[in-house]
Amino acid sequence: MTAADIPAVHELERQLFPVDAWPLQMFLDELAQAETRRYLVAEHAGRIVGYAGLMCIEPIADVQTIAVVPEQEGRGIGSALLRELIRESRLRHAQDVLLEVRADNPRAQQLYLRFGFEQIHVRPRYYRDGVDALIMRLRLEPDSDRSPHSPQPREADRP
């Protein structure tokens, strides 16, 4: 993700997360912290169709956001973005990757479970509309490129 991507990403954020959308300035602030952050976009036909972000302060990496436009779901974009965030976590020597996911989003939960994440906690009423957040963790193995549970990459999964 570059600064030039932020207006399009912010518009997607507002469409995909109308209740909990980040303000535009938050994306700018996050992108400016390259020493602890990594943000990505996925494009299809010249249009941003997904984005993701990671904060890593050793030994913990935290998935800040991950989203794919509904018409592109099921095409491996979310998997590719998550795979890249996990790879970046390893490069930054994280031991664990954490994330919050809405309790009412089984599709996202299944993605994380396929990658080896486990639910470790619940944050009641975490989201503005009162939905709980499930806290999930992936323990990273030292000197390993892939969790044993990570799906094998396919060419279609690449951002």
Short mmCIF file of C-alpha atoms in Angstrom, two decimals:
data_model
loop_
_atom_site.label_atom_id
_atom_site.label_comp_id
_atom_site.label_asym_id
_atom_site.label_seq_id
_atom_site.Cartn_x
_atom_site.Cartn_y
_atom_site.Cartn_z
CA MET A 1 0.00 0.00 0.00
CA THR A 2 1.19 3.48 -0.82
CA ALA A 3 -0.18 6.88 0.13
CA ALA A 4 -1.77 7.06 -3.34
CA ASP A 5 -3.83 3.93 -2.47
CA ILE A 6 -5.31 5.36 0.72
CA PRO A 7 -8.33 7.21 -0.76
CA ALA A 8 -9.51 4.03 -2.54
CA VAL A 9 -8.75 1.88 0.51
CA HIS A 10 -10.62 4.29 2.76
CA GLU A 11 -13.64 4.20 0.46
CA LEU A 12 -13.63 0.39 0.59
CA GLU A 13 -13.24 0.55 4.37
CA ARG A 14 -16.36 2.72 4.64
CA GLN A 15 -18.33 0.35 2.38
CA LEU A 16 -17.16 -2.88 4.04
CA PHE A 17 -17.19 -1.71 7.68
CA PRO A 18 -19.78 1.07 7.88
CA VAL A 19 -20.09 0.88 11.68
CA ASP A 20 -16.39 0.49 12.51
CA ALA A 21 -14.62 2.15 9.56
CA TRP A 22 -11.24 3.66 10.26
CA PRO A 23 -10.94 7.38 9.57
CA LEU A 24 -8.77 8.32 6.60
CA GLN A 25 -6.11 9.81 8.90
CA MET A 26 -5.68 6.46 10.64
CA PHE A 27 -4.55 4.85 7.38
CA LEU A 28 -2.10 7.72 6.79
CA ASP A 29 -0.75 7.39 10.33
CA GLU A 30 -0.38 3.61 10.03
CA LEU A 31 1.41 3.80 6.69
CA ALA A 32 3.86 6.36 8.11
CA GLN A 33 5.11 3.84 10.70
CA ALA A 34 7.04 1.51 8.40
CA GLU A 35 9.40 0.41 11.17
CA THR A 36 6.53 -1.44 12.89
CA ARG A 37 3.85 -1.65 10.18
CA ARG A 38 3.27 -3.36 6.82
CA TYR A 39 0.21 -2.59 4.67
CA LEU A 40 -0.75 -4.32 1.42
CA VAL A 41 -3.32 -3.98 -1.32
CA ALA A 42 -4.59 -6.58 -3.76
CA GLU A 43 -5.62 -5.39 -7.21
CA HIS A 44 -7.71 -6.91 -9.96
CA ALA A 45 -8.17 -5.23 -13.33
CA GLY A 46 -6.51 -2.07 -12.02
CA ARG A 47 -8.86 -1.77 -9.04
CA ILE A 48 -8.08 -2.37 -5.37
CA VAL A 49 -10.13 -5.37 -4.27
CA GLY A 50 -8.50 -6.10 -0.93
CA TYR A 51 -6.16 -4.73 1.66
CA ALA A 52 -4.47 -5.81 4.85
CA GLY A 53 -2.23 -4.40 7.55
CA LEU A 54 0.09 -5.65 10.24
CA MET A 55 1.71 -4.10 13.30
CA CYS A 56 4.72 -5.94 14.64
CA ILE A 57 6.49 -5.08 17.85
CA GLU A 58 8.65 -8.07 18.65
CA PRO A 59 7.68 -10.68 19.76
CA ILE A 60 4.03 -10.01 18.80
CA ALA A 61 2.54 -9.30 15.40
CA ASP A 62 -1.03 -8.05 15.24
CA VAL A 63 -3.21 -8.14 12.14
CA GLN A 64 -4.69 -4.65 12.19
CA THR A 65 -7.07 -5.11 9.28
CA ILE A 66 -7.83 -7.43 6.40
CA ALA A 67 -10.65 -7.04 3.90
CA VAL A 68 -11.74 -8.24 0.47
CA VAL A 69 -14.61 -6.82 -1.59
CA PRO A 70 -17.57 -9.24 -1.54
CA GLU A 71 -17.59 -9.83 -5.30
CA GLN A 72 -13.99 -11.12 -5.09
CA GLU A 73 -14.44 -13.38 -2.04
CA GLY A 74 -13.60 -17.04 -2.53
CA ARG A 75 -10.84 -16.33 -5.06
CA GLY A 76 -7.90 -16.67 -2.69
CA ILE A 77 -7.29 -12.95 -2.17
CA GLY A 78 -7.81 -13.05 1.59
CA SER A 79 -5.57 -16.12 1.82
CA ALA A 80 -2.84 -14.39 -0.18
CA LEU A 81 -3.02 -11.26 1.97
CA LEU A 82 -2.95 -13.27 5.20
CA ARG A 83 -0.09 -15.43 3.93
CA GLU A 84 1.94 -12.29 3.23
CA LEU A 85 1.21 -10.86 6.69
CA ILE A 86 2.37 -14.11 8.28
CA ARG A 87 5.52 -14.07 6.14
CA GLU A 88 6.19 -10.48 7.22
CA SER A 89 5.64 -11.48 10.86
CA ARG A 90 8.34 -14.12 10.52
CA LEU A 91 10.71 -11.66 8.84
CA ARG A 92 10.19 -9.33 11.80
CA HIS A 93 10.91 -12.21 14.23
CA ALA A 94 7.44 -12.40 15.76
CA GLN A 95 6.65 -15.45 17.84
CA ASP A 96 2.88 -15.02 17.68
CA VAL A 97 0.39 -13.39 15.33
CA LEU A 98 -2.77 -12.08 16.97
CA LEU A 99 -6.01 -10.77 15.50
CA GLU A 100 -9.56 -9.89 16.39
CA VAL A 101 -12.45 -11.19 14.32
CA ARG A 102 -16.14 -10.51 14.65
CA ALA A 103 -18.01 -13.34 16.36
CA ASP A 104 -20.66 -13.04 13.62
CA ASN A 105 -18.17 -13.52 10.74
CA PRO A 106 -17.78 -17.30 10.28
CA ARG A 107 -16.18 -16.93 6.83
CA ALA A 108 -13.25 -14.97 8.27
CA GLN A 109 -13.01 -17.30 11.26
CA GLN A 110 -12.72 -20.29 8.92
CA LEU A 111 -9.92 -18.57 6.96
CA TYR A 112 -7.94 -18.04 10.16
CA LEU A 113 -8.56 -21.59 11.37
CA ARG A 114 -7.27 -22.96 8.04
CA PHE A 115 -4.03 -21.07 8.66
CA GLY A 116 -3.65 -22.58 12.12
CA PHE A 117 -5.02 -19.75 14.27
CA GLU A 118 -6.78 -20.75 17.49
CA GLN A 119 -9.30 -18.78 19.50
CA ILE A 120 -7.76 -17.73 22.82
CA HIS A 121 -10.17 -15.14 24.21
CA VAL A 122 -13.43 -13.21 23.67
CA ARG A 123 -13.77 -9.45 24.01
CA PRO A 124 -17.43 -8.87 24.80
CA ARG A 125 -19.15 -6.07 22.87
CA TYR A 126 -15.83 -5.02 21.26
CA TYR A 127 -17.39 -3.61 18.09
CA ARG A 128 -19.54 -0.47 18.08
CA ASP A 129 -22.67 -2.43 17.24
CA GLY A 130 -22.17 -4.66 20.32
CA VAL A 131 -20.79 -7.75 18.58
CA ASP A 132 -18.09 -9.67 20.43
CA ALA A 133 -14.55 -9.99 19.09
CA LEU A 134 -12.87 -13.37 19.09
CA ILE A 135 -9.15 -13.06 19.79
CA MET A 136 -7.17 -15.57 17.74
CA ARG A 137 -3.49 -16.49 17.84
CA LEU A 138 -1.09 -18.21 15.50
CA ARG A 139 2.14 -19.41 17.11
CA LEU A 140 5.01 -19.12 14.67
CA GLU A 141 7.65 -21.78 14.53
CA PRO A 142 11.22 -20.46 14.47
CA ASP A 143 13.10 -20.92 11.19
CA SER A 144 10.01 -22.12 9.37
CA ASP A 145 8.55 -20.60 6.23
CA ARG A 146 5.09 -21.94 6.84
CA SER A 147 2.90 -23.15 9.63
CA PRO A 148 2.16 -26.85 9.22
CA HIS A 149 -1.51 -25.86 8.95
CA SER A 150 -1.07 -23.21 6.25
CA PRO A 151 -2.69 -24.06 2.96
CA GLN A 152 -0.27 -24.61 0.11
CA PRO A 153 -0.07 -21.50 -2.07
CA ARG A 154 -1.66 -21.54 -5.49
CA GLU A 155 -0.90 -19.07 -8.24
CA ALA A 156 -4.47 -17.69 -7.91
CA ASP A 157 -3.77 -16.89 -4.23
CA ARG A 158 -1.05 -14.35 -4.96
CA PRO A 159 -1.93 -10.66 -4.46
#
